[in-house]
Amino acid sequence: TNGSIGDTVNFELTSAVPDMDGYEKYYFIVHDTLSKGLLFNDDVTVTVGTKELAEDTYFTVTATSNDDGSTSIKIVFDNFIQYTEDDAVVIKYSAIIDEDAVIGNVGNPNTAYLEYSNNPNKELKGENEPGPDDDDVTGVTPDDYTITYVTGMELIKVDENQNRLTGAEFTVTGEKLNKVKVVTETFTKAED
């Protein structure tokens, strides 16, 4: 994904309702970490099959700010056992690229993974997610990464001999002027 500071970036996670034969309850929890520079909009929507689910009735979202500036999101499904095998699970949400975004080819990663029940022979004691007495009852998928790239450019005003001009001023124009951010200003003094 490419964007500019101030842009909204949309994320979509997809899965399918698994075979839950043998389970009396089933944990289905999505974990996501937005890097510093991606400001979570707290706008999660979830669809299972053709039904859009209401937050706080069918799922809960918890967002936590981390010490490194990233945001951890946890989406916990309530009573997931009620869904039909192979129905599509689609989770959508968005974030704003803010002034803490990394500019350049390192990018701003978003990392998600799914935690799910993996042993129907264990008694699951937690309600919708593992409780403190639930040991080895879930597995996790490999991390799924997306990276949002924010571009930058360096402007240097020179004369006809390619000498830098002292105190050069620029006017930047374009369609997204409100998305332009001056990261650093360096003025070079002309040599005598």
mmCIF file of C-alpha atoms in Angstrom:
data_model
loop_
_atom_site.group_PDB
_atom_site.id
_atom_site.type_symbol
_atom_site.label_atom_id
_atom_site.label_comp_id
_atom_site.label_asym_id
_atom_site.label_seq_id
_atom_site.Cartn_x
_atom_site.Cartn_y
_atom_site.Cartn_z
ATOM 1 C CA THR A 1 0.000 0.000 0.000
ATOM 2 C CA ASN A 2 1.215 3.515 -0.777
ATOM 3 C CA GLY A 3 -0.024 6.675 0.842
ATOM 4 C CA SER A 4 0.658 10.163 2.068
ATOM 5 C CA ILE A 5 0.463 11.624 5.541
ATOM 6 C CA GLY A 6 -3.223 12.227 6.289
ATOM 7 C CA ASP A 7 -4.452 9.440 3.994
ATOM 8 C CA THR A 8 -6.747 6.700 5.243
ATOM 9 C CA VAL A 9 -5.474 3.155 4.689
ATOM 10 C CA ASN A 10 -8.050 0.356 4.564
ATOM 11 C CA PHE A 11 -7.279 -3.138 5.833
ATOM 12 C CA GLU A 12 -9.215 -6.337 5.168
ATOM 13 C CA LEU A 13 -8.631 -9.705 6.828
ATOM 14 C CA THR A 14 -10.382 -12.763 5.439
ATOM 15 C CA SER A 15 -10.776 -16.294 6.700
ATOM 16 C CA ALA A 16 -13.402 -19.012 6.672
ATOM 17 C CA VAL A 17 -15.377 -20.649 9.417
ATOM 18 C CA PRO A 18 -13.468 -23.888 10.132
ATOM 19 C CA ASP A 19 -14.784 -27.381 10.776
ATOM 20 C CA MET A 20 -15.781 -27.254 14.457
ATOM 21 C CA ASP A 21 -17.056 -30.842 14.799
ATOM 22 C CA GLY A 22 -16.370 -32.154 18.291
ATOM 23 C CA TYR A 23 -16.215 -28.734 19.944
ATOM 24 C CA GLU A 24 -18.732 -27.419 22.455
ATOM 25 C CA LYS A 25 -17.221 -23.933 22.169
ATOM 26 C CA TYR A 26 -14.622 -22.497 19.836
ATOM 27 C CA TYR A 27 -12.171 -19.616 20.246
ATOM 28 C CA PHE A 28 -11.652 -17.360 17.225
ATOM 29 C CA ILE A 29 -9.520 -14.308 18.024
ATOM 30 C CA VAL A 30 -7.790 -11.923 15.635
ATOM 31 C CA HIS A 31 -4.658 -10.111 16.819
ATOM 32 C CA ASP A 32 -3.302 -7.167 14.858
ATOM 33 C CA THR A 33 -0.481 -4.693 15.456
ATOM 34 C CA LEU A 34 -0.397 -1.365 13.633
ATOM 35 C CA SER A 35 3.054 0.215 13.656
ATOM 36 C CA LYS A 36 3.713 3.705 14.953
ATOM 37 C CA GLY A 37 2.574 6.057 12.197
ATOM 38 C CA LEU A 38 -0.699 4.198 11.583
ATOM 39 C CA LEU A 39 -3.472 5.669 13.746
ATOM 40 C CA PHE A 40 -6.301 3.127 14.269
ATOM 41 C CA ASN A 41 -9.739 4.561 13.423
ATOM 42 C CA ASP A 42 -11.636 2.178 15.750
ATOM 43 C CA ASP A 43 -14.027 1.315 12.902
ATOM 44 C CA VAL A 44 -13.998 -2.494 12.784
ATOM 45 C CA THR A 45 -16.758 -4.172 10.768
ATOM 46 C CA VAL A 46 -17.228 -7.934 10.636
ATOM 47 C CA THR A 47 -19.247 -10.059 8.237
ATOM 48 C CA VAL A 48 -19.721 -13.816 8.560
ATOM 49 C CA GLY A 49 -21.381 -15.317 5.519
ATOM 50 C CA THR A 50 -23.863 -12.639 4.437
ATOM 51 C CA LYS A 51 -24.540 -11.277 7.931
ATOM 52 C CA GLU A 52 -22.855 -8.119 9.206
ATOM 53 C CA LEU A 53 -22.247 -8.556 12.925
ATOM 54 C CA ALA A 54 -22.870 -5.911 15.562
ATOM 55 C CA GLU A 55 -19.918 -5.013 17.804
ATOM 56 C CA ASP A 56 -20.425 -5.797 21.498
ATOM 57 C CA THR A 57 -23.114 -8.331 20.545
ATOM 58 C CA TYR A 58 -21.147 -10.744 18.351
ATOM 59 C CA PHE A 59 -17.581 -9.544 18.861
ATOM 60 C CA THR A 60 -15.526 -7.153 20.975
ATOM 61 C CA VAL A 61 -12.582 -4.985 19.980
ATOM 62 C CA THR A 62 -9.812 -3.968 22.357
ATOM 63 C CA ALA A 63 -7.158 -1.492 21.226
ATOM 64 C CA THR A 64 -4.019 -0.972 23.316
ATOM 65 C CA SER A 65 -1.302 1.645 22.814
ATOM 66 C CA ASN A 66 2.169 0.144 23.223
ATOM 67 C CA ASP A 67 5.325 1.809 24.559
ATOM 68 C CA ASP A 68 6.910 1.814 21.084
ATOM 69 C CA GLY A 69 4.007 3.834 19.626
ATOM 70 C CA SER A 70 2.359 0.847 17.927
ATOM 71 C CA THR A 71 -1.261 -0.139 18.551
ATOM 72 C CA SER A 72 -2.344 -3.698 19.346
ATOM 73 C CA ILE A 73 -5.879 -4.660 18.372
ATOM 74 C CA LYS A 74 -7.683 -7.779 19.583
ATOM 75 C CA ILE A 75 -10.997 -8.871 18.057
ATOM 76 C CA VAL A 76 -12.718 -11.603 20.090
ATOM 77 C CA PHE A 77 -15.734 -13.393 18.619
ATOM 78 C CA ASP A 78 -18.573 -14.249 20.999
ATOM 79 C CA ASN A 79 -20.026 -17.764 20.733
ATOM 80 C CA PHE A 80 -18.157 -18.487 17.485
ATOM 81 C CA ILE A 81 -19.489 -22.080 17.469
ATOM 82 C CA GLN A 82 -22.809 -20.749 16.074
ATOM 83 C CA TYR A 83 -21.417 -20.124 12.565
ATOM 84 C CA THR A 84 -21.606 -22.394 9.537
ATOM 85 C CA GLU A 85 -18.495 -24.162 8.260
ATOM 86 C CA ASP A 86 -16.867 -22.561 5.200
ATOM 87 C CA ASP A 87 -18.769 -19.264 5.510
ATOM 88 C CA ALA A 88 -16.458 -16.333 4.776
ATOM 89 C CA VAL A 89 -15.260 -14.245 7.709
ATOM 90 C CA VAL A 90 -14.395 -10.708 6.561
ATOM 91 C CA ILE A 91 -12.954 -8.127 8.959
ATOM 92 C CA LYS A 92 -12.437 -4.539 7.795
ATOM 93 C CA TYR A 93 -10.985 -1.517 9.533
ATOM 94 C CA SER A 94 -8.873 1.506 8.715
ATOM 95 C CA ALA A 95 -6.038 3.681 9.980
ATOM 96 C CA ILE A 96 -4.783 7.175 9.201
ATOM 97 C CA ILE A 97 -1.167 7.693 8.198
ATOM 98 C CA ASP A 98 0.022 10.280 10.724
ATOM 99 C CA GLU A 99 3.127 12.401 11.198
ATOM 100 C CA ASP A 100 4.961 9.543 12.943
ATOM 101 C CA ALA A 101 4.946 7.460 9.758
ATOM 102 C CA VAL A 102 8.280 6.211 8.468
ATOM 103 C CA ILE A 103 9.074 7.798 5.111
ATOM 104 C CA GLY A 104 10.977 5.649 2.640
ATOM 105 C CA ASN A 105 11.410 2.013 1.741
ATOM 106 C CA VAL A 106 11.306 0.627 5.300
ATOM 107 C CA GLY A 107 7.580 1.328 5.385
ATOM 108 C CA ASN A 108 4.977 1.075 8.120
ATOM 109 C CA PRO A 109 4.045 -2.557 8.822
ATOM 110 C CA ASN A 110 0.747 -3.987 9.942
ATOM 111 C CA THR A 111 0.952 -7.534 11.335
ATOM 112 C CA ALA A 112 -2.041 -9.798 11.955
ATOM 113 C CA TYR A 113 -2.572 -13.389 13.025
ATOM 114 C CA LEU A 114 -5.472 -15.607 14.053
ATOM 115 C CA GLU A 115 -5.692 -17.517 17.324
ATOM 116 C CA TYR A 116 -8.093 -20.470 17.172
ATOM 117 C CA SER A 117 -9.161 -23.562 19.123
ATOM 118 C CA ASN A 118 -7.107 -26.598 18.166
ATOM 119 C CA ASN A 119 -8.065 -29.442 20.500
ATOM 120 C CA PRO A 120 -11.688 -30.620 20.812
ATOM 121 C CA ASN A 121 -10.683 -33.068 23.551
ATOM 122 C CA LYS A 122 -9.777 -30.291 25.984
ATOM 123 C CA GLU A 123 -12.408 -28.638 28.148
ATOM 124 C CA LEU A 124 -12.337 -24.945 27.257
ATOM 125 C CA LYS A 125 -12.805 -22.985 30.455
ATOM 126 C CA GLY A 126 -12.681 -19.399 29.192
ATOM 127 C CA GLU A 127 -15.869 -17.972 27.742
ATOM 128 C CA ASN A 128 -14.856 -16.501 24.362
ATOM 129 C CA GLU A 129 -11.074 -16.627 24.736
ATOM 130 C CA PRO A 130 -8.717 -18.809 26.743
ATOM 131 C CA GLY A 131 -8.865 -18.298 30.486
ATOM 132 C CA PRO A 132 -5.978 -18.618 32.955
ATOM 133 C CA ASP A 133 -6.647 -22.366 33.378
ATOM 134 C CA ASP A 134 -6.770 -23.099 29.634
ATOM 135 C CA ASP A 135 -3.452 -24.689 28.667
ATOM 136 C CA ASP A 136 -2.522 -25.631 25.098
ATOM 137 C CA VAL A 137 -6.045 -25.172 23.734
ATOM 138 C CA THR A 138 -5.280 -22.786 20.862
ATOM 139 C CA GLY A 139 -2.998 -22.546 17.868
ATOM 140 C CA VAL A 140 -1.986 -19.502 15.859
ATOM 141 C CA THR A 141 -1.553 -18.860 12.157
ATOM 142 C CA PRO A 142 1.660 -17.440 10.729
ATOM 143 C CA ASP A 143 1.806 -13.640 10.773
ATOM 144 C CA ASP A 144 0.232 -11.889 7.808
ATOM 145 C CA TYR A 145 2.059 -8.664 6.907
ATOM 146 C CA THR A 146 1.094 -5.604 4.944
ATOM 147 C CA ILE A 147 3.345 -2.581 4.630
ATOM 148 C CA THR A 148 2.220 0.971 3.971
ATOM 149 C CA TYR A 149 4.866 3.022 2.205
ATOM 150 C CA VAL A 150 5.030 6.791 2.533
ATOM 151 C CA THR A 151 7.176 8.594 0.004
ATOM 152 C CA GLY A 152 9.333 11.647 0.431
ATOM 153 C CA MET A 153 11.455 13.847 -1.780
ATOM 154 C CA GLU A 154 14.379 16.197 -1.391
ATOM 155 C CA LEU A 155 14.210 19.582 -3.127
ATOM 156 C CA ILE A 156 17.406 21.546 -3.806
ATOM 157 C CA LYS A 157 17.354 24.790 -5.746
ATOM 158 C CA VAL A 158 20.489 25.405 -7.810
ATOM 159 C CA ASP A 159 21.671 27.976 -10.325
ATOM 160 C CA GLU A 160 22.628 27.249 -13.931
ATOM 161 C CA ASN A 161 26.061 25.986 -12.736
ATOM 162 C CA GLN A 162 24.475 23.545 -10.267
ATOM 163 C CA ASN A 163 25.519 25.631 -7.253
ATOM 164 C CA ARG A 164 23.103 25.584 -4.353
ATOM 165 C CA LEU A 165 21.272 28.861 -3.840
ATOM 166 C CA THR A 166 21.274 30.480 -0.415
ATOM 167 C CA GLY A 167 17.854 31.042 1.150
ATOM 168 C CA ALA A 168 16.001 29.427 -1.740
ATOM 169 C CA GLU A 169 12.242 29.288 -1.254
ATOM 170 C CA PHE A 170 9.836 26.840 -2.809
ATOM 171 C CA THR A 171 6.151 26.718 -3.501
ATOM 172 C CA VAL A 172 4.843 23.175 -3.655
ATOM 173 C CA THR A 173 1.612 22.731 -5.602
ATOM 174 C CA GLY A 174 -0.503 19.747 -6.422
ATOM 175 C CA GLU A 175 -3.787 17.986 -5.761
ATOM 176 C CA LYS A 176 -3.004 16.942 -2.180
ATOM 177 C CA LEU A 177 -1.373 20.009 -0.657
ATOM 178 C CA ASN A 178 -2.852 19.207 2.744
ATOM 179 C CA LYS A 179 -0.884 15.928 2.644
ATOM 180 C CA VAL A 180 2.522 17.594 2.249
ATOM 181 C CA LYS A 181 4.695 17.645 5.350
ATOM 182 C CA VAL A 182 8.086 19.284 5.683
ATOM 183 C CA VAL A 183 10.170 16.788 7.606
ATOM 184 C CA THR A 184 13.462 18.699 7.708
ATOM 185 C CA GLU A 185 14.596 22.058 6.468
ATOM 186 C CA THR A 186 18.237 22.495 5.541
ATOM 187 C CA PHE A 187 19.557 25.753 4.180
ATOM 188 C CA THR A 188 23.003 25.809 2.592
ATOM 189 C CA LYS A 189 25.053 28.956 2.616
ATOM 190 C CA ALA A 190 26.553 29.913 -0.731
ATOM 191 C CA GLU A 191 30.310 29.727 -0.849
ATOM 192 C CA ASP A 192 32.241 32.880 -1.678
#
